[in-house]
PDB file of C-alpha atoms in Angstrom:
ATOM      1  CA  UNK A   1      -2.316 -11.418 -26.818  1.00  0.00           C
ATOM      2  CA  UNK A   2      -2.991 -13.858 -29.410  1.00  0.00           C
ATOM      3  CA  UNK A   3      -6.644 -15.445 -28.864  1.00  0.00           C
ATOM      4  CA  UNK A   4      -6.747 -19.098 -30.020  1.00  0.00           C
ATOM      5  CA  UNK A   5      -9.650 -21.449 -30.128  1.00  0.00           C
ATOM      6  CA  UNK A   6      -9.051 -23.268 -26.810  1.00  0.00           C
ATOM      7  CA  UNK A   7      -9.176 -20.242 -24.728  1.00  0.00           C
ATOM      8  CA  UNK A   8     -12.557 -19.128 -26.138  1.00  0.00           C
ATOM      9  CA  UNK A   9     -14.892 -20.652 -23.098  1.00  0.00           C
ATOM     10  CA  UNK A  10     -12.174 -18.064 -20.955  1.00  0.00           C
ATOM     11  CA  UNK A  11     -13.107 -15.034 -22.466  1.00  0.00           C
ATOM     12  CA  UNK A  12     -15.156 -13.093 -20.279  1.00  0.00           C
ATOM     13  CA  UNK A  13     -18.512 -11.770 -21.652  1.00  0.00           C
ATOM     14  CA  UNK A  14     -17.796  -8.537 -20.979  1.00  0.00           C
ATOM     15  CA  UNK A  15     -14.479  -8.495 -22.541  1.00  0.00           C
ATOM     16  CA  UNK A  16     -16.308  -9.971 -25.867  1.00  0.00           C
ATOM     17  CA  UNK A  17     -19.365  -7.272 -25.421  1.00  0.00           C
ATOM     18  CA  UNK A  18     -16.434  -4.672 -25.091  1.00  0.00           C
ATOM     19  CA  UNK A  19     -15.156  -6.070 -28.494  1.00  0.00           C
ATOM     20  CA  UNK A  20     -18.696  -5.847 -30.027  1.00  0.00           C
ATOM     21  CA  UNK A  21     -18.459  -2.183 -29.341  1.00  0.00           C
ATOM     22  CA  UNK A  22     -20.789  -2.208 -26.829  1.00  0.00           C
ATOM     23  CA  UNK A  23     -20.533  -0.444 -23.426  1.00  0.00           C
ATOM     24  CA  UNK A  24     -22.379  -1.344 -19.964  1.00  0.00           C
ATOM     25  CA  UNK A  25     -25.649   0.674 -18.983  1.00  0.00           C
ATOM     26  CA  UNK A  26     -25.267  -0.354 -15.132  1.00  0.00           C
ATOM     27  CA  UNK A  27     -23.242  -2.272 -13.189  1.00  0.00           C
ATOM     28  CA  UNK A  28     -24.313  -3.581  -9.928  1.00  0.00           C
ATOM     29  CA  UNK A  29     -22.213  -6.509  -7.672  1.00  0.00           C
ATOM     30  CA  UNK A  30     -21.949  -9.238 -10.246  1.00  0.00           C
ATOM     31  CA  UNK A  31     -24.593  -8.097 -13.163  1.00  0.00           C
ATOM     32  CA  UNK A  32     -23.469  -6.133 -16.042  1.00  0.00           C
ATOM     33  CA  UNK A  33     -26.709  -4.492 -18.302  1.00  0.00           C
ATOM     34  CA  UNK A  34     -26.238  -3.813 -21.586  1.00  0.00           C
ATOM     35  CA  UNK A  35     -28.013  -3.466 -24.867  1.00  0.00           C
ATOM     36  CA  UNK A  36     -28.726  -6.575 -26.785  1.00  0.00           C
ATOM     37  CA  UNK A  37     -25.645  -6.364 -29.776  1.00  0.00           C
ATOM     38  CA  UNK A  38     -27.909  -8.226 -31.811  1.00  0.00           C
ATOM     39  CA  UNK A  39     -30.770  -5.602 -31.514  1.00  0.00           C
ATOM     40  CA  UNK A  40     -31.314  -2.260 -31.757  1.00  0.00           C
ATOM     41  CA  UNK A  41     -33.420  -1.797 -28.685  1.00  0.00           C
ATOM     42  CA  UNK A  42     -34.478   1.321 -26.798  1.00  0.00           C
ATOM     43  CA  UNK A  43     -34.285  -0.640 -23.659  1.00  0.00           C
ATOM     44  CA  UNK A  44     -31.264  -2.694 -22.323  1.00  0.00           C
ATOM     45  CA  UNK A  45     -32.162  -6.326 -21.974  1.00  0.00           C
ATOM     46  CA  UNK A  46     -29.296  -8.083 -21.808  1.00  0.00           C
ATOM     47  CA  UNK A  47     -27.750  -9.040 -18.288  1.00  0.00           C
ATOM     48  CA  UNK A  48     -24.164 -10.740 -18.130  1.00  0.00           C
ATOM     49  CA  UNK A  49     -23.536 -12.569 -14.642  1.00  0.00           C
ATOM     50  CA  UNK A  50     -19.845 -12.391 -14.380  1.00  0.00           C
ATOM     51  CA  UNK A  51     -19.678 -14.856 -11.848  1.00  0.00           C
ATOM     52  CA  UNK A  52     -20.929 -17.610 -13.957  1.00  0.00           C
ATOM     53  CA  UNK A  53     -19.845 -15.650 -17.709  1.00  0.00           C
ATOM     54  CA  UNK A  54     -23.148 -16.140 -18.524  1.00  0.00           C
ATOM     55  CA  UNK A  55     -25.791 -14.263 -20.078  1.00  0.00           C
ATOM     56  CA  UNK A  56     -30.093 -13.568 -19.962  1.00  0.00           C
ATOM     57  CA  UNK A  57     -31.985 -11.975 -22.695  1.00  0.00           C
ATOM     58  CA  UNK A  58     -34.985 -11.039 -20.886  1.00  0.00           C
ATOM     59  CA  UNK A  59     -36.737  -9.854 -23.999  1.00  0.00           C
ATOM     60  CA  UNK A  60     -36.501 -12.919 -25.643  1.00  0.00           C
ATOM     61  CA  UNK A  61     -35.911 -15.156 -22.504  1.00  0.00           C
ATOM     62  CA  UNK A  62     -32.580 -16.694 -24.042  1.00  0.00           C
ATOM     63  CA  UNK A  63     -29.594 -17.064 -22.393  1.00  0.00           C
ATOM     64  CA  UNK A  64     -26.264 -18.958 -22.834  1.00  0.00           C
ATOM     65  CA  UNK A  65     -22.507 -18.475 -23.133  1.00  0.00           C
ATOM     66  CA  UNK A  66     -20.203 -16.637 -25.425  1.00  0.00           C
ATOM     67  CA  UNK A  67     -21.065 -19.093 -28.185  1.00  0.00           C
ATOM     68  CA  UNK A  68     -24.898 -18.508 -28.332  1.00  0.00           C
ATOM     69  CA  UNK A  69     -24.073 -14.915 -28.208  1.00  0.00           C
ATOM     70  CA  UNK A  70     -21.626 -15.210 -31.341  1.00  0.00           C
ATOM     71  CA  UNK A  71     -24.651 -17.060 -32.966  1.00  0.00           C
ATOM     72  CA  UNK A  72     -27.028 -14.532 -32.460  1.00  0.00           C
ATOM     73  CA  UNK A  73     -25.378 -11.619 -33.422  1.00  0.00           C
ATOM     74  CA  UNK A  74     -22.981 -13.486 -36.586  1.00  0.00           C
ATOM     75  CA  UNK A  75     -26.847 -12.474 -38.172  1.00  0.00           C
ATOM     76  CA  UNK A  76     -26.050 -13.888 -41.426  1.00  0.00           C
ATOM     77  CA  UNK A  77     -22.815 -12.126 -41.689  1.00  0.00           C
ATOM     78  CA  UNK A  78     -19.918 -14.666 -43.832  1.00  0.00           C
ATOM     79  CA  UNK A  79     -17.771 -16.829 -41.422  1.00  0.00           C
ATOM     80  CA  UNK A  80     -16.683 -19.987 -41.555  1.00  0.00           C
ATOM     81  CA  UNK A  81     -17.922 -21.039 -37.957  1.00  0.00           C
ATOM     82  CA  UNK A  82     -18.704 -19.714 -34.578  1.00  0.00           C
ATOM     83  CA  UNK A  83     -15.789 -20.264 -33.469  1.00  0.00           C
ATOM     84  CA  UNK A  84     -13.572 -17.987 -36.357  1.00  0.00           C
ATOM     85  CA  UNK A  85     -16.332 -15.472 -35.798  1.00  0.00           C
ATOM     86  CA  UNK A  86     -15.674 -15.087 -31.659  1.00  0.00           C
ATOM     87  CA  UNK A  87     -11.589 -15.589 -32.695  1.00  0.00           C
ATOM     88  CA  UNK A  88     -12.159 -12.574 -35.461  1.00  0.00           C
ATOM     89  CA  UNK A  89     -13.674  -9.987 -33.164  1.00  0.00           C
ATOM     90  CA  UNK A  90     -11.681 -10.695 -30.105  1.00  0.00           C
ATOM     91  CA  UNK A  91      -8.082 -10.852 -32.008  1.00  0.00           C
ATOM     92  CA  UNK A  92      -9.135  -7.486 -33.811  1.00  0.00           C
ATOM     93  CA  UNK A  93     -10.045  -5.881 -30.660  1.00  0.00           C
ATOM     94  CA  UNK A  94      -6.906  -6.617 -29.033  1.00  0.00           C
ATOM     95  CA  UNK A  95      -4.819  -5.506 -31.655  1.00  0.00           C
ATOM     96  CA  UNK A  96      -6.810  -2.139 -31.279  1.00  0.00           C
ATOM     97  CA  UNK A  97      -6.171  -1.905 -27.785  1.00  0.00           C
ATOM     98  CA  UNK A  98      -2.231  -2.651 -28.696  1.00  0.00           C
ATOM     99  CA  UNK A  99      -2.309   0.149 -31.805  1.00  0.00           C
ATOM    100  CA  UNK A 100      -3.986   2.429 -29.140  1.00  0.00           C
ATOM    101  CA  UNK A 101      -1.479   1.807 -26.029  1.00  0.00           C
ATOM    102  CA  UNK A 102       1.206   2.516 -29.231  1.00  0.00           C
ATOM    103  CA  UNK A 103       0.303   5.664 -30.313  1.00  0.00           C
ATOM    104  CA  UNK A 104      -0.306   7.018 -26.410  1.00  0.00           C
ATOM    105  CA  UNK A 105       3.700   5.521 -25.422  1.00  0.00           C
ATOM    106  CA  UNK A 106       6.105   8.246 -24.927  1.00  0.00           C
ATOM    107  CA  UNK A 107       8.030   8.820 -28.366  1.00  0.00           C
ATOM    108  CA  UNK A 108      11.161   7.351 -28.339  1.00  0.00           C
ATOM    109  CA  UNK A 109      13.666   6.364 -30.975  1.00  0.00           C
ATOM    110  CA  UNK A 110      12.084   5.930 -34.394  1.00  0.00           C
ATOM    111  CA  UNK A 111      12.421   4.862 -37.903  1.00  0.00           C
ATOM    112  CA  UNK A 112      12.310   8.340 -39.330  1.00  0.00           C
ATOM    113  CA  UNK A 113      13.519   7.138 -42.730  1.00  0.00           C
ATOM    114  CA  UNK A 114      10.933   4.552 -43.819  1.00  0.00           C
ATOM    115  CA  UNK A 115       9.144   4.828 -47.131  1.00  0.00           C
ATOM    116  CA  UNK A 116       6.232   3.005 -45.947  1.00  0.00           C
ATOM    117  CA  UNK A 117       3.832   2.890 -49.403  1.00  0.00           C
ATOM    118  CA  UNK A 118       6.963   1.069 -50.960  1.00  0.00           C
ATOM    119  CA  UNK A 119       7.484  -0.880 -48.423  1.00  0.00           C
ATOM    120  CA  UNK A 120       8.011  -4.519 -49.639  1.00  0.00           C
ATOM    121  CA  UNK A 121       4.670  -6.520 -48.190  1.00  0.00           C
ATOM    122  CA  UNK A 122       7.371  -9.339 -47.784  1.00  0.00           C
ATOM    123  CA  UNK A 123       9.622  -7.225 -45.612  1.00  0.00           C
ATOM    124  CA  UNK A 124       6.716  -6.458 -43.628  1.00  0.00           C
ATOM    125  CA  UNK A 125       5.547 -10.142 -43.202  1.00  0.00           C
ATOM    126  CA  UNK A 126       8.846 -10.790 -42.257  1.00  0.00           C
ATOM    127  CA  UNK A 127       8.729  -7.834 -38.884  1.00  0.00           C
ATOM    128  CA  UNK A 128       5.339  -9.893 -38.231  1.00  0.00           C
ATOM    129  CA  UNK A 129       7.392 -13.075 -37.614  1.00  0.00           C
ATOM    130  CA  UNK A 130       5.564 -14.656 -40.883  1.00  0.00           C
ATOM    131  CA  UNK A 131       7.702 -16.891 -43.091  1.00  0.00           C
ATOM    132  CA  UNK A 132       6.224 -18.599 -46.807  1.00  0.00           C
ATOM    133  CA  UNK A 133       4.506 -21.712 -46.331  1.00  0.00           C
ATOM    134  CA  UNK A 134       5.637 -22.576 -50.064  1.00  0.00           C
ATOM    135  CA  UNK A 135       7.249 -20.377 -53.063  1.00  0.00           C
ATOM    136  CA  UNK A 136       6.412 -20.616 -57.119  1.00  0.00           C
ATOM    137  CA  UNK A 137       9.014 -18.755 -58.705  1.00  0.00           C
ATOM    138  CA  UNK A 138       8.516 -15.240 -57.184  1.00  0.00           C
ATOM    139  CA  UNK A 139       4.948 -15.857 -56.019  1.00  0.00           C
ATOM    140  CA  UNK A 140       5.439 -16.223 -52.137  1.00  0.00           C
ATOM    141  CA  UNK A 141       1.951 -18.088 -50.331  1.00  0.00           C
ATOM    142  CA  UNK A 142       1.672 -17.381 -46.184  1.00  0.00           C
ATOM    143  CA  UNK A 143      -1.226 -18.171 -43.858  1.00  0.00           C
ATOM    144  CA  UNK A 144      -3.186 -14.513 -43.544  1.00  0.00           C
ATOM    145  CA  UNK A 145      -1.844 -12.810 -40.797  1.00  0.00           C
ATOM    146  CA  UNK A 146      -5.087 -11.298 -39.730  1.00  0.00           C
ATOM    147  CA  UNK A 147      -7.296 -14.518 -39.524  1.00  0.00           C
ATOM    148  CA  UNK A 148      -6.767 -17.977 -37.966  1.00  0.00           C
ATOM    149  CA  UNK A 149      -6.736 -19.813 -41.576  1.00  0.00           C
ATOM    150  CA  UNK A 150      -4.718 -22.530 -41.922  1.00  0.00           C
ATOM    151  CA  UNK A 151      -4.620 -22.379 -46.063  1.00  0.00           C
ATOM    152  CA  UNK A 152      -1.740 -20.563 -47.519  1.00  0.00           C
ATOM    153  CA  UNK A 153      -4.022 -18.399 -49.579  1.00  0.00           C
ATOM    154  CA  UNK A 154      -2.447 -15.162 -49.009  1.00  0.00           C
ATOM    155  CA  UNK A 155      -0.417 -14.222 -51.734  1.00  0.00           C
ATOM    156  CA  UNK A 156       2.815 -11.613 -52.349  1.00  0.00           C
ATOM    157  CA  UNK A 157       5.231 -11.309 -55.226  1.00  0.00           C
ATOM    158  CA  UNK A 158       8.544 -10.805 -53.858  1.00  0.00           C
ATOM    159  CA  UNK A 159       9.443  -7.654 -53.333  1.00  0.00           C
ATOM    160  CA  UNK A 160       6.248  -5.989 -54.432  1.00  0.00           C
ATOM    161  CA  UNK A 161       4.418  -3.582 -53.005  1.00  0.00           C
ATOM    162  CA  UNK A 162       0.656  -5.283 -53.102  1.00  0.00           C
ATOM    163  CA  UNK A 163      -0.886  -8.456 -51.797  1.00  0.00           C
ATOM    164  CA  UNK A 164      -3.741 -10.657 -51.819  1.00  0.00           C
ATOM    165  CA  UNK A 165      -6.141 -13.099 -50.355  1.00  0.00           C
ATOM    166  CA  UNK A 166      -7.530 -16.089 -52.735  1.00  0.00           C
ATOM    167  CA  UNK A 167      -9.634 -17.258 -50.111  1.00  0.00           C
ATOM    168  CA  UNK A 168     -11.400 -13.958 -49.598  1.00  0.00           C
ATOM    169  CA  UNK A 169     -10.980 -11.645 -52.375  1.00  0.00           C
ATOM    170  CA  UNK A 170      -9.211  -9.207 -50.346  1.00  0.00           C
ATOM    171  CA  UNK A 171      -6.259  -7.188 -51.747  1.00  0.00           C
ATOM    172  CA  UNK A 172      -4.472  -3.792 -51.524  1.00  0.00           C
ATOM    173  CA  UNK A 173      -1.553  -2.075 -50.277  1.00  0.00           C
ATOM    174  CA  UNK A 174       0.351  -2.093 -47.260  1.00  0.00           C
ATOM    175  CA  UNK A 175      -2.218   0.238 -45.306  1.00  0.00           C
ATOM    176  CA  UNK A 176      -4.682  -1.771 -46.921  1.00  0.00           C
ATOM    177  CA  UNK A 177      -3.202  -4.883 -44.586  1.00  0.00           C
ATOM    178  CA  UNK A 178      -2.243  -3.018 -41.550  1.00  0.00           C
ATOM    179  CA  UNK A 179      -5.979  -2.044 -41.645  1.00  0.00           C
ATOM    180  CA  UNK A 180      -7.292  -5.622 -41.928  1.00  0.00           C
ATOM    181  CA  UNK A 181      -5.257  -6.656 -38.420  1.00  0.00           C
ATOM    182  CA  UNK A 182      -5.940  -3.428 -36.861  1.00  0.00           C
ATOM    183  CA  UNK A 183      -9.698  -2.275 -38.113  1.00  0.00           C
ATOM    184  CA  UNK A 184      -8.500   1.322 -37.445  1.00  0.00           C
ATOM    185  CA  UNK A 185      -9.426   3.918 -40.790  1.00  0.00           C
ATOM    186  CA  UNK A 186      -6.577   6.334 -39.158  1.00  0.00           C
ATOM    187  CA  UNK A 187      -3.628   6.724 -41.658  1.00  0.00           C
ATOM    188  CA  UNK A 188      -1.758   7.846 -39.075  1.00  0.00           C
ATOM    189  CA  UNK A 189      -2.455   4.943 -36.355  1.00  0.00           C
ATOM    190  CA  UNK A 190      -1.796   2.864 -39.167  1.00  0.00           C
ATOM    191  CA  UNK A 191       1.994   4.169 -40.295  1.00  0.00           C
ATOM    192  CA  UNK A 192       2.391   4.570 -36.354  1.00  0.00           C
ATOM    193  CA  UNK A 193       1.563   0.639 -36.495  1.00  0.00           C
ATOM    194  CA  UNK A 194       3.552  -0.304 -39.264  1.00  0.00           C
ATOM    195  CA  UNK A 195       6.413   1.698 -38.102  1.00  0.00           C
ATOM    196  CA  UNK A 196       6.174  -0.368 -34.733  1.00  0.00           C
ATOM    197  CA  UNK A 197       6.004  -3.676 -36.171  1.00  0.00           C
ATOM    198  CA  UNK A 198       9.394  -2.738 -38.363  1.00  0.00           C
ATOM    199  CA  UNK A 199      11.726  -1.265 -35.682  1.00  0.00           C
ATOM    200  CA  UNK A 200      12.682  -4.947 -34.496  1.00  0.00           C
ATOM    201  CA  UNK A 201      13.130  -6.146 -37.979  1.00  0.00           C
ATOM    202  CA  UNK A 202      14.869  -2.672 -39.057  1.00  0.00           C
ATOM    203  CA  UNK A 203      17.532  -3.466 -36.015  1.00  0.00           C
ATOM    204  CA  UNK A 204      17.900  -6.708 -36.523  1.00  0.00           C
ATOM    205  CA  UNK A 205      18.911  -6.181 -40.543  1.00  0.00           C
ATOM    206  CA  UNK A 206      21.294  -3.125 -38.961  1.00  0.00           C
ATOM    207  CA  UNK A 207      22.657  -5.847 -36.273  1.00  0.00           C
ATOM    208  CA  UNK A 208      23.739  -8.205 -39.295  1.00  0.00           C
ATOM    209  CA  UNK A 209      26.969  -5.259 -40.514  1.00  0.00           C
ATOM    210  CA  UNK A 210      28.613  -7.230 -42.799  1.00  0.00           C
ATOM    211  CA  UNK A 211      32.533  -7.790 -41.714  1.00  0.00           C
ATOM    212  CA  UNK A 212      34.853  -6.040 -44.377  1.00  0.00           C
ATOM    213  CA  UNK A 213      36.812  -8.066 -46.572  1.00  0.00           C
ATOM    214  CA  UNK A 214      40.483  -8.462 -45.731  1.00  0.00           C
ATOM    215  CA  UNK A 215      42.551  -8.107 -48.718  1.00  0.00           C
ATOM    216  CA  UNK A 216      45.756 -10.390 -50.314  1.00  0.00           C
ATOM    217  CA  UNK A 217      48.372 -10.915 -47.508  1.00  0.00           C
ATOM    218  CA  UNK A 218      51.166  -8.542 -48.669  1.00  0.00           C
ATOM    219  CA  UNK A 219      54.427 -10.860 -49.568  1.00  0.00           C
ATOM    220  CA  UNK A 220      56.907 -11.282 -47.282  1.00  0.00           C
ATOM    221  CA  UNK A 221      60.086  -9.573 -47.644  1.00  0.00           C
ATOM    222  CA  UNK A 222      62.919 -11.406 -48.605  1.00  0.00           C
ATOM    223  CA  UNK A 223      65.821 -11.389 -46.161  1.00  0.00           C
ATOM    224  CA  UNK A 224      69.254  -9.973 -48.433  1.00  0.00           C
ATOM    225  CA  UNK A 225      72.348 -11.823 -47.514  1.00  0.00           C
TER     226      UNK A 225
END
């Protein structure tokens, strides 16, 4: 799934403590213990009620929902808001649970033939269901596929090979990409992801078999008398 900012007061805490990489020390009825994310304790302080999805520090006697949470353990780090923080870890966590489900699936028919280091970035925007927002000669601008921006700042010359991000600085190749919307370092969950996302768009290009070309209609022959 595809988290969005109205379904962020949904999200249970444990899913978002499961995104934070952090697993529970005890479980007991309703209570989940864990490790503050924001600390590196030796003791785990932090209690998540799952009935009411919220959350006691009992170190620091805080408590709150998933927001407060975000805020405590964003700790300086660069995001536009709470909100694109919460949206950032939990959309990157479910990708890695879909690029993990992927490479576990029984293997089935593949794209055995696809050169993916030259593999046009555009093609591959194009499998994502990603279309320009606006073109400059062969400069092609698209929303980033692996943040919630609205600004078109994401950057491909057509038919090339490398992209990049004016908003953030980021740029690279097409593993470079697949790692940004996947977080995974594994080259080969990554070409096992980019493989997946192409099959669809692979079939659909061999669905489109153009019809051949029906030549001059031969003359008629003349009737003799």
């Amino acid at each position: 799934m595809r988290y969005t900012e109205k379904d962020i007061p949904n999200i249970p805490l444990t899913e978002f403590m499961a995104a934070l990489g952090e697993k529970p020390v005890s479980i007991e009825n309703r209570t989940v213990v864990y490790y503050a994310p924001q600390r590196d304790d030796h003791v785990p302080m932090l209690w998540v009620d799952t009935k009411t999805n919220r959350w006691h520090d009992y170190l620091t006697d805080e408590s709150g929902t998933i927001m407060e949470l975000a805020d405590l353990n964003m700790n300086g780090k660069i995001y536009n808001s709470t909100v694109s923080y919460i949206l950032q870890i939990m959309n990157d966590y479910e990708q890695g649970k879909e690029l993990s489900a992927m490479s576990h699936r029984p293997s089935g028919a593949t794209i055995t033939n696809l050169d993916i280091k030259n593999l046009p970035i555009e093609d591959f925007m194009k499998a994502l269901g990603h279309v320009p927002e606006f073109r400059a000669g062969e400069m092609l601008a698209y929303k980033p596929p692996y943040n919630n921006s609205d600004n078109p700042t994401f950057l491909v010359k057509g038919g090339a090979t490398k992209w990049l991000d004016m908003e953030t600085g980021n740029n690279g190749n097409i593993f470079d990409l697949a790692y940004e919307m996947t977080g995974s370092c594994n080259r080969s969950e990554l070409s096992r992801y980019i493989i997946g996302q192409m099959q669809g768009f692979e079939k659909a290009k061999a669905g489109k078999v153009e019809q051949p070309k029906q030549g001059p209609e031969r003359p008629k022959r003349k009737m003799r008398f």
